[in-house]
XYZ file of C-alpha atoms in Angstrom:
666
model
C -11.963 47.823 67.602
C -8.950 49.345 65.843
C -8.298 48.391 62.252
C -5.627 45.721 61.827
C -2.524 46.951 60.024
C -0.129 44.940 57.920
C 2.652 45.622 60.423
C 0.657 44.705 63.507
C 1.835 41.595 65.340
C -0.236 38.453 65.842
C 0.210 34.923 67.137
C 0.188 31.439 65.691
C -0.170 29.225 68.716
C 2.356 30.577 71.212
C 4.622 32.112 68.560
C 4.356 35.861 68.139
C 5.003 37.308 64.685
C 6.118 40.892 64.186
C 3.891 41.569 61.167
C 1.325 40.010 58.845
C 3.658 39.134 55.958
C 4.943 35.606 55.502
C 6.942 33.894 52.796
C 4.861 31.045 51.442
C 6.712 27.753 50.827
C 8.322 27.459 47.399
C 10.995 24.723 47.534
C 13.345 26.766 45.371
C 16.611 26.361 47.281
C 19.362 23.802 46.959
C 19.973 20.946 49.356
C 23.145 18.891 49.640
C 23.579 15.176 49.048
C 22.347 14.491 52.592
C 19.152 16.460 52.111
C 20.330 19.334 54.336
C 20.327 23.046 53.524
C 23.314 24.457 51.667
C 25.130 27.703 52.392
C 23.462 29.067 49.261
C 20.042 28.274 50.728
C 20.978 29.912 54.025
C 22.096 33.049 52.200
C 18.862 33.119 50.215
C 16.679 32.961 53.322
C 18.894 35.555 54.969
C 17.952 38.005 52.217
C 14.266 37.203 52.652
C 14.414 37.649 56.443
C 16.357 40.894 56.089
C 13.608 42.168 53.792
C 11.126 42.379 56.640
C 8.733 39.418 56.553
C 7.482 38.200 59.925
C 7.481 34.501 59.044
C 9.204 32.231 56.546
C 7.750 28.819 55.723
C 10.541 26.879 54.063
C 9.972 24.600 51.104
C 8.529 21.117 51.233
C 10.327 18.428 53.236
C 9.691 14.785 52.473
C 9.196 12.832 55.698
C 9.770 9.566 53.827
C 13.344 10.530 53.125
C 14.817 10.436 49.642
C 16.271 7.624 47.592
C 17.699 10.024 45.038
C 21.436 10.542 44.718
C 20.839 14.288 44.566
C 17.579 14.994 46.426
C 15.595 18.029 45.283
C 13.926 18.655 48.646
C 15.251 18.656 52.192
C 15.019 15.320 54.005
C 15.603 15.480 57.780
C 15.369 11.733 58.280
C 18.172 10.948 55.820
C 20.876 12.283 58.124
C 19.386 14.019 61.191
C 22.744 15.265 62.503
C 23.639 16.920 59.193
C 20.152 18.424 58.940
C 20.314 19.875 62.461
C 23.795 21.295 61.888
C 22.708 23.222 58.785
C 19.257 23.909 60.194
C 20.643 25.727 63.222
C 22.704 27.972 60.982
C 19.630 28.681 58.882
C 17.340 29.497 61.800
C 20.016 31.615 63.494
C 20.266 33.791 60.389
C 16.494 34.151 60.145
C 16.005 34.868 63.861
C 18.651 37.585 63.719
C 16.148 39.695 61.795
C 13.349 39.095 64.313
C 11.721 36.734 61.810
C 10.207 33.354 62.667
C 10.531 30.205 60.557
C 8.316 27.144 60.131
C 9.276 23.990 58.264
C 6.825 22.382 55.876
C 6.344 18.615 56.067
C 4.696 16.490 53.377
C 4.253 12.813 52.558
C 5.838 12.468 49.187
C 7.610 9.569 47.552
C 9.384 9.181 44.195
C 7.112 6.349 43.086
C 3.875 8.339 43.547
C 2.260 9.771 40.418
C -1.192 10.888 39.353
C -1.703 7.505 37.700
C -1.000 5.392 40.762
C -1.669 7.590 43.767
C -5.141 6.169 44.349
C -3.678 2.662 44.349
C -0.914 3.661 46.783
C -3.448 5.322 49.077
C -5.908 2.437 49.032
C -3.332 -0.331 49.508
C -1.432 1.174 52.443
C -1.615 -1.003 55.501
C -2.469 0.441 58.908
C 1.098 -0.386 59.981
C 2.500 1.674 57.100
C 0.152 4.517 57.981
C 1.414 4.384 61.550
C 5.015 4.447 60.332
C 4.234 7.466 58.177
C 2.589 9.233 61.113
C 5.627 8.561 63.276
C 7.900 9.874 60.525
C 6.054 13.201 60.673
C 6.627 13.305 64.421
C 10.300 12.353 64.144
C 10.864 14.936 61.410
C 9.135 17.619 63.480
C 11.469 16.892 66.419
C 14.471 17.329 64.128
C 13.067 20.651 62.914
C 12.480 21.782 66.491
C 16.041 20.766 67.450
C 17.237 22.827 64.475
C 15.598 25.943 65.903
C 12.449 26.058 63.764
C 9.569 27.825 65.497
C 6.812 25.576 64.170
C 5.658 23.108 61.527
C 3.345 23.288 58.548
C 1.739 19.986 57.529
C 0.955 20.095 53.831
C -2.124 18.228 52.656
C -0.443 17.499 49.355
C 0.651 14.317 47.627
C -0.328 11.225 49.601
C -2.168 13.173 52.332
C -4.224 14.912 49.654
C -5.125 11.526 48.174
C -6.257 10.285 51.586
C -8.400 13.382 52.131
C -10.248 13.248 48.778
C -12.989 10.765 47.916
C -11.798 11.148 44.318
C -8.864 8.885 45.250
C -9.666 7.382 48.644
C -11.856 4.271 48.289
C -10.738 2.587 51.503
C -13.264 0.605 53.514
C -11.529 0.887 56.897
C -11.307 3.718 59.428
C -9.251 5.797 56.956
C -11.903 5.850 54.218
C -15.520 6.838 53.648
C -16.573 9.893 55.659
C -14.590 13.126 55.674
C -13.700 12.477 59.320
C -12.219 9.119 58.365
C -10.393 10.500 55.335
C -8.771 13.130 57.552
C -7.954 10.639 60.295
C -4.358 10.311 59.110
C -3.909 14.116 59.211
C -5.417 14.347 62.687
C -3.076 11.579 63.787
C -0.089 13.462 62.395
C -1.049 16.647 64.241
C -1.400 14.745 67.506
C 1.891 12.912 66.905
C 3.777 16.181 66.391
C 2.184 17.714 69.478
C 2.998 14.640 71.553
C 6.658 14.692 70.550
C 7.266 18.468 70.397
C 4.863 19.714 73.054
C 1.337 21.122 72.890
C 2.738 24.633 72.592
C 4.667 23.855 69.408
C 2.593 25.363 66.551
C 1.286 23.208 63.708
C -0.198 24.895 60.634
C -2.134 22.943 58.017
C -1.786 23.792 54.332
C -5.229 23.114 52.877
C -6.523 23.376 49.324
C -10.048 24.752 49.689
C -11.220 23.788 46.195
C -9.680 21.336 43.720
C -11.163 22.790 40.492
C -11.036 19.332 38.900
C -13.341 18.174 36.116
C -13.394 14.838 34.298
C -10.040 13.205 33.556
C -8.264 15.588 35.953
C -8.783 18.633 33.710
C -8.728 21.922 35.627
C -11.589 24.385 35.575
C -11.007 28.056 34.882
C -12.087 30.861 37.227
C -15.857 31.515 36.948
C -16.356 28.285 34.984
C -19.510 26.305 35.785
C -18.578 22.643 36.261
C -19.104 19.598 38.446
C -16.343 19.464 41.074
C -14.704 16.037 41.153
C -12.328 16.868 43.984
C -12.842 18.982 47.093
C -15.487 21.681 47.030
C -15.685 24.681 49.340
C -18.408 23.196 51.614
C -16.193 20.175 52.331
C -13.167 22.431 52.887
C -15.113 24.383 55.507
C -16.021 21.176 57.305
C -12.409 20.002 57.060
C -11.136 23.246 58.585
C -13.591 22.939 61.483
C -12.610 19.324 62.093
C -8.884 20.100 62.021
C -9.363 23.076 64.358
C -10.960 20.760 66.917
C -8.082 18.319 66.447
C -5.467 20.742 67.737
C -3.888 22.490 64.764
C -2.947 26.152 65.201
C -3.889 27.733 61.880
C -4.392 27.307 58.155
C -2.373 28.190 55.075
C -4.958 28.157 52.269
C -4.572 27.612 48.550
C -6.533 25.930 45.736
C -6.038 23.308 43.069
C -4.847 19.723 43.110
C -1.235 19.406 44.260
C -0.861 15.950 42.722
C -0.962 17.624 39.297
C 2.316 19.324 40.317
C 3.510 21.622 37.518
C 0.266 21.088 35.596
C -1.961 22.888 38.131
C -2.413 26.554 37.403
C -4.577 26.941 40.505
C -1.620 25.848 42.640
C 0.676 28.383 40.936
C -1.547 31.219 39.648
C 0.075 32.770 36.551
C -0.408 36.267 35.165
C -3.776 35.341 33.643
C -5.400 35.199 37.094
C -6.923 38.234 38.759
C -5.360 39.440 41.987
C -6.010 37.376 45.102
C -7.656 34.350 43.446
C -8.127 32.570 46.796
C -9.871 35.537 48.430
C -13.434 34.231 48.225
C -12.465 30.885 49.754
C -10.443 32.486 52.534
C -13.435 34.623 53.521
C -15.627 31.531 53.772
C -13.134 29.601 55.929
C -12.352 32.579 58.172
C -16.034 32.897 59.054
C -16.144 29.451 60.659
C -12.760 29.124 62.417
C -11.132 31.115 65.188
C -7.578 30.145 64.243
C -5.281 32.315 62.105
C -5.848 32.022 58.345
C -2.878 32.627 56.061
C -3.302 33.188 52.324
C -0.826 33.652 49.470
C -1.373 33.655 45.691
C -0.993 37.016 43.895
C -1.401 38.954 47.159
C 1.263 41.544 46.318
C -1.061 44.519 45.819
C -0.834 46.751 48.935
C -4.437 47.898 48.442
C -5.672 44.303 48.361
C -3.639 43.554 51.493
C -5.160 46.497 53.367
C -8.661 45.491 52.254
C -8.148 41.880 53.346
C -6.963 42.906 56.814
C -9.699 45.519 57.163
C -12.393 42.997 56.265
C -10.660 40.383 58.482
C -10.778 37.502 56.008
C -7.162 36.625 56.646
C -4.510 37.046 59.331
C -1.311 36.437 57.362
C -0.506 37.718 53.873
C 1.629 35.371 51.823
C 4.310 36.481 49.401
C 6.403 33.916 47.548
C 7.209 34.821 43.929
C 7.016 38.577 44.743
C 9.816 38.077 47.287
C 12.016 36.593 44.573
C 11.401 39.751 42.554
C 12.015 42.001 45.565
C 12.956 40.484 48.949
C 12.695 43.971 50.496
C 8.984 44.300 49.713
C 7.859 44.569 53.394
C 10.608 47.019 54.380
C 9.873 49.245 51.410
C 6.162 49.170 52.146
C 6.597 50.116 55.799
C 8.951 52.916 54.758
C 6.355 54.272 52.323
C 8.582 53.479 49.340
C 5.930 51.654 47.337
C 7.247 52.950 44.018
C 10.543 51.205 44.743
C 9.002 47.731 45.029
C 10.078 45.748 41.979
C 6.927 43.981 40.705
C 6.599 40.259 40.097
C 5.295 39.408 36.615
C 3.843 36.050 37.781
C 5.485 34.568 34.708
C 6.346 31.402 36.697
C 9.831 31.161 35.223
C 11.051 30.769 38.817
C 9.156 27.479 39.030
C 10.315 26.327 35.607
C 13.949 26.975 36.430
C 13.629 25.427 39.899
C 12.961 22.112 38.145
C 16.105 22.528 36.048
C 18.531 24.085 38.514
C 17.104 23.571 42.013
C 17.861 27.173 42.846
C 15.756 30.340 43.100
C 15.755 32.295 39.843
C 13.643 35.302 38.860
C 12.892 36.959 35.523
C 13.029 40.534 36.823
C 15.681 40.068 39.527
C 18.933 38.539 38.230
C 20.434 38.834 41.726
C 17.809 36.522 43.222
C 20.100 33.525 43.507
C 23.470 35.228 43.928
C 25.236 33.750 46.932
C 26.300 36.059 49.733
C 28.223 35.299 52.886
C 25.977 35.026 55.910
C 26.310 37.867 58.388
C 25.610 35.352 61.147
C 27.686 32.293 60.368
C 30.853 34.390 60.434
C 30.134 35.493 64.016
C 30.257 33.565 67.238
C 27.298 33.322 69.599
C 28.676 36.034 71.903
C 28.920 38.620 69.146
C 25.469 37.606 67.933
C 23.941 38.185 71.350
C 25.434 41.660 71.372
C 24.254 42.445 67.823
C 22.566 45.841 67.413
C 18.789 45.978 67.206
C 18.943 47.813 63.868
C 18.465 45.393 60.979
C 19.842 46.701 57.682
C 18.112 45.498 54.536
C 19.576 45.222 51.070
C 18.119 48.449 49.709
C 19.511 50.378 52.673
C 23.079 49.157 52.195
C 23.670 49.716 48.470
C 27.320 50.568 47.845
C 29.279 51.441 44.762
C 31.093 48.424 43.344
C 33.520 50.203 41.008
C 36.661 52.212 41.579
C 36.823 54.062 38.247
C 33.652 55.742 37.009
C 32.903 55.342 33.318
C 30.704 57.161 30.857
C 28.256 54.707 29.307
C 25.798 55.144 26.453
C 22.861 52.725 26.337
C 20.966 52.547 23.060
C 17.423 51.292 23.517
C 14.886 51.643 26.330
C 13.562 48.087 26.397
C 14.108 45.764 29.385
C 17.742 44.997 28.453
C 18.691 48.645 28.162
C 16.760 49.615 31.286
C 18.445 46.988 33.432
C 21.896 47.768 32.036
C 21.387 51.460 32.744
C 20.047 50.858 36.261
C 22.853 48.560 37.376
C 25.542 50.699 35.751
C 24.459 53.878 37.506
C 24.150 51.997 40.817
C 27.776 50.988 40.319
C 28.698 54.656 40.098
C 28.937 55.147 36.324
C 27.463 58.028 34.361
C 24.749 56.729 32.009
C 23.066 58.272 28.972
C 20.163 56.306 27.485
C 18.769 56.873 23.980
C 15.236 55.740 23.134
C 13.683 56.602 19.772
C 10.083 56.483 21.054
C 8.378 58.732 23.573
C 8.410 56.246 26.457
C 10.588 53.578 27.969
C 9.672 49.913 27.960
C 10.304 48.527 24.481
C 7.897 45.681 23.667
C 6.819 45.598 27.318
C 4.667 48.623 26.448
C 2.560 46.467 24.164
C 2.441 43.367 26.369
C 0.996 45.480 29.172
C -1.994 46.453 27.031
C -3.403 42.923 26.899
C -6.405 42.393 29.157
C -4.787 39.796 31.399
C -1.267 41.239 31.564
C -1.047 44.163 33.995
C 2.267 43.664 35.768
C 4.384 44.613 32.740
C 3.086 48.181 33.027
C 4.080 48.174 36.696
C 7.579 47.002 35.752
C 7.959 49.842 33.246
C 6.867 52.342 35.904
C 9.378 50.828 38.329
C 12.217 51.264 35.826
C 11.112 54.825 35.029
C 11.135 55.688 38.714
C 14.520 54.042 39.296
C 16.259 55.663 36.343
C 14.911 59.112 37.145
C 15.793 58.779 40.827
C 19.295 57.565 40.037
C 20.005 60.345 37.572
C 20.230 58.469 34.272
C 20.206 60.974 31.409
C 17.178 59.984 29.320
C 17.006 61.071 25.695
C 13.512 60.060 24.593
C 12.184 60.534 21.066
C 15.762 60.661 19.881
C 17.393 58.194 17.543
C 20.940 57.259 18.433
C 23.213 57.838 15.452
C 26.918 57.094 15.192
C 27.720 60.804 15.263
C 25.587 61.430 18.338
C 27.146 58.525 20.208
C 30.679 59.646 19.305
C 29.821 63.127 20.542
C 28.961 61.667 23.975
C 32.589 60.460 24.298
C 31.573 57.180 25.936
C 33.917 54.656 27.512
C 31.425 51.911 26.605
C 28.328 51.582 24.442
C 25.635 49.012 25.208
C 23.356 48.283 22.246
C 19.823 47.166 23.140
C 18.025 48.014 19.917
C 15.678 45.063 20.139
C 14.180 42.895 17.431
C 11.787 43.162 14.518
C 9.294 40.864 12.815
C 10.565 38.185 10.479
C 9.610 38.849 6.849
C 7.366 36.480 4.901
C 6.600 36.011 1.223
C 3.110 35.041 0.027
C 0.505 36.183 -2.465
C -1.258 39.316 -1.339
C 1.474 40.326 1.087
C 0.825 43.999 0.277
C -2.845 43.700 1.260
C -4.321 46.240 3.656
C -5.722 43.292 5.580
C -2.273 42.421 6.894
C -1.204 43.718 10.290
C 0.626 42.498 13.401
C -0.297 41.908 17.016
C 1.625 44.933 18.307
C -0.258 47.365 16.049
C -3.549 45.758 17.020
C -2.891 45.715 20.780
C -1.670 49.325 20.727
C -4.770 50.422 18.756
C -2.705 51.511 15.786
C -4.785 49.110 13.677
C -8.487 48.521 14.258
C -9.430 45.055 13.050
C -12.720 43.616 11.942
C -14.807 41.017 13.777
C -13.093 38.043 12.053
C -9.328 37.815 12.428
C -6.618 35.338 11.632
C -3.273 34.978 13.391
C -0.489 33.324 11.422
C 1.967 31.990 13.987
C 1.548 30.665 17.502
C 3.947 32.385 19.890
C 3.025 33.414 23.423
C 2.714 37.081 22.438
C 0.611 36.242 19.397
C -1.709 33.893 21.284
C -2.150 36.447 24.079
C -3.096 39.043 21.458
C -5.643 36.591 20.029
C -7.078 36.009 23.506
C -7.299 39.767 24.027
C -9.362 40.141 20.852
C -11.469 37.055 21.578
C -12.363 38.524 24.973
C -13.536 41.574 23.033
C -15.847 39.292 21.012
C -13.763 38.954 17.869
C -14.013 35.593 16.131
C -10.406 34.415 16.099
C -8.451 31.686 14.324
C -4.814 30.742 14.963
C -2.847 29.191 12.100
C 0.506 27.528 12.773
C 2.825 25.413 10.659
C 3.779 23.446 13.783
C 1.926 20.533 15.355
C 0.730 22.792 18.165
C 0.738 26.386 19.338
C 3.010 27.707 22.106
C 5.915 25.467 21.126
C 8.585 27.695 22.674
C 9.841 26.978 26.201
C 7.469 28.303 28.840
C 6.135 27.150 32.225
C 3.650 24.312 31.857
C 0.988 25.974 34.003
C 1.081 29.104 31.850
C 0.822 27.117 28.622
C -2.026 25.025 30.000
C -4.050 27.988 31.260
C -3.539 30.028 28.090
C -4.729 27.081 25.987
C -7.758 26.618 28.250
C -8.595 30.325 27.955
C -8.349 30.200 24.163
C -10.715 27.239 24.196
C -13.122 29.038 26.535
C -13.344 31.984 24.138
C -13.857 29.640 21.171
C -10.618 30.395 19.345
C -10.168 28.025 16.391
C -6.685 26.508 15.996
C -5.376 25.089 12.709
C -2.091 23.195 13.054
C 0.311 22.071 10.344
C -1.094 24.863 8.182
C 0.734 27.246 5.849
C -0.479 30.625 4.625
C -0.550 30.583 0.835
C -2.299 33.872 0.084
C -4.261 36.761 1.561
C -7.355 37.361 -0.553
C -10.173 39.881 -0.737
C -12.309 37.702 1.545
C -9.699 36.253 3.875
C -6.846 33.783 3.449
C -5.940 30.653 1.516
C -4.257 28.004 3.663
C -2.573 24.714 2.944
C -3.729 22.571 5.865
C -2.148 19.127 6.030
C -1.958 19.000 2.239
C -5.441 20.406 1.525
C -6.349 23.937 0.422
C -8.728 25.708 2.791
C -10.279 29.169 2.522
C -10.746 31.031 5.833
C -12.871 34.202 5.882
C -11.143 37.067 7.707
C -11.293 40.837 7.844
C -7.640 41.024 8.908
C -4.612 38.747 9.095
C -2.112 39.248 11.917
C 1.417 38.031 11.242
C 3.335 36.347 14.054
C 6.230 34.559 12.366
C 8.895 35.274 14.946
C 11.489 37.971 15.479
C 15.022 38.718 14.367
C 17.565 41.160 15.849
C 17.441 44.581 14.202
C 20.439 45.733 12.216
C 22.472 47.332 14.960
C 25.107 50.045 15.054
C 27.694 47.552 16.258
C 29.933 47.420 13.178
C 29.861 51.195 12.652
C 30.752 51.909 16.262
C 33.539 49.357 16.503
C 35.031 50.691 13.274
C 35.566 54.064 14.944
C 37.259 52.403 17.921
C 34.452 52.408 20.512
C 34.041 49.556 22.963
C 30.605 48.074 22.264
C 28.475 45.268 23.702
C 25.273 43.874 22.217
C 22.597 43.044 24.803
C 19.023 41.794 24.814
C 17.517 40.819 21.483
C 20.451 42.488 19.725
C 22.569 39.674 21.132
C 20.101 36.771 21.315
C 16.322 36.466 21.297
C 15.322 35.520 24.832
C 12.094 37.182 25.938
C 11.796 39.432 28.981
C 14.004 37.294 31.214
C 16.724 36.959 28.594
C 16.703 40.714 28.010
C 16.875 41.713 31.679
C 19.541 39.160 32.526
C 21.560 40.156 29.474
C 21.450 43.828 30.491
C 22.451 42.935 34.041
C 25.349 40.757 32.872
C 26.669 43.480 30.570
C 26.661 46.013 33.398
C 28.417 43.579 35.737
C 31.150 42.999 33.136
C 32.018 46.683 33.397
C 32.952 46.386 37.076
């Protein structure tokens, strides 16, 4: 039998898909006050469909409707007519690119929380269960009327509670055995089929392992623990039972959805290895004949090829990677792998979804920019006569400026790289100065940590882009005022970065003192006992790196906790759990008083404590470097500060700042 390729077609039920890529549900787009899709959401999915995926599964839809004034998720039962009106525009746009679309249905409700979900599950009357089942069927009909090609039923929220003995203590036909606990799900599948037709596909989104210990704490990969939720053997039985009940395939993940933003298994951050659900997918695929779809850090083309070759999945899910680069599939099929902008799995997209209810991406500032739909501006007749050729975003890049400018960018970190890339795409001539021998700025050091590999891929992507686009790169060359003047620039963009904050304490000239960057880059070799003074993400990741190399590490912070800066909850939680796993000691509300011959003197909550250490790493924050701004403006040049030169903001702040500066030149 021929080897399955990523661009081979396959079927879910009676729906044929053009390739193996699908967009996993994310719930990152806006809905209006009626719970219907907005034009912004339609434009977003248009970009995803144009990028080449074979299937889009839209974000979660609450079949209970929404009592919120401004609902976060789509709600077809709130105003069916409004939902169908917008839904038809959405599906028309997606279908134009020969892409199929399924809607995801879930049983959520504003009053459900981790604290009370067991009570809600156990107290539901059979009449209420029947109403809920009918709501799934009614919602599915509305989706079908809107042009959706199928439904995904998500075993999350209330349905997850019903399916797990951890929560479900019912004594009737909906409790006890696994068959009884899944009775409500089986009923929902049958209800949808009865209302929409047996040929209308129904996927089931199933968590194959909960990774839950006592008090709802999550277990890390490879951790030995007693599973309190669903284990793999039960998931296999559940998949077999649901297959017999008439579903048409499975979309697999892991973790407990009720934890929401606290579950790092539901939203695997950078600290996970590639394809964390792989083992579970292999086990399920062995016992079912239906298609198995898997997402979760599946963006590595080699992993995708291996998965299809070994036949442990049928559909390859991309969600966050499509925010970073919606043209991923098209670029892969065209052999342009180097042009795929990598996802960092930083989870900022999920953090900002909570705040803005719109798709945002650290590495792709254009992720949420609204565009006019190519479909909604055409009537049905012109659509039917549309050419077969589907143009994607990377094929239709056009210059956005009328007058070309000469631009000097100072600094090859993420802000400078993005500013240079966008400026040259706009048609400007760009010269970039970088005083080291390679581009990347502090990304070069982040990429050296054991669990952070995507930063290196992002640097390589920028190097490829800038070389391909013809940016003049002046590496190992410091940008001086005279050199910049000699370039005769129309604009200068300063991205000189930041430097460590100074500190004053006894022994500050000691040879024991170093910083995380010098340690990670092997400039400084540290002894087996090390101390970190600080508690930032970068510092804690450096500590974890050393702890994984068997160094005995201690973190000292003046704050009440480490990782106090804004960051996604799942990332913070997993990083803390990893530090605990590798026995990193953490001293809070502690101040470094002195570095001594044997270690460090600390004032910990009013008491002096001596900590033995071979080296002390300083992590007291950053400040913008003294830039050339004043000198350049004095000679009459037009200058913009970007990145850390303007405001400290991490990778996302730097990239977005560089993008914004380039856009201002249009």
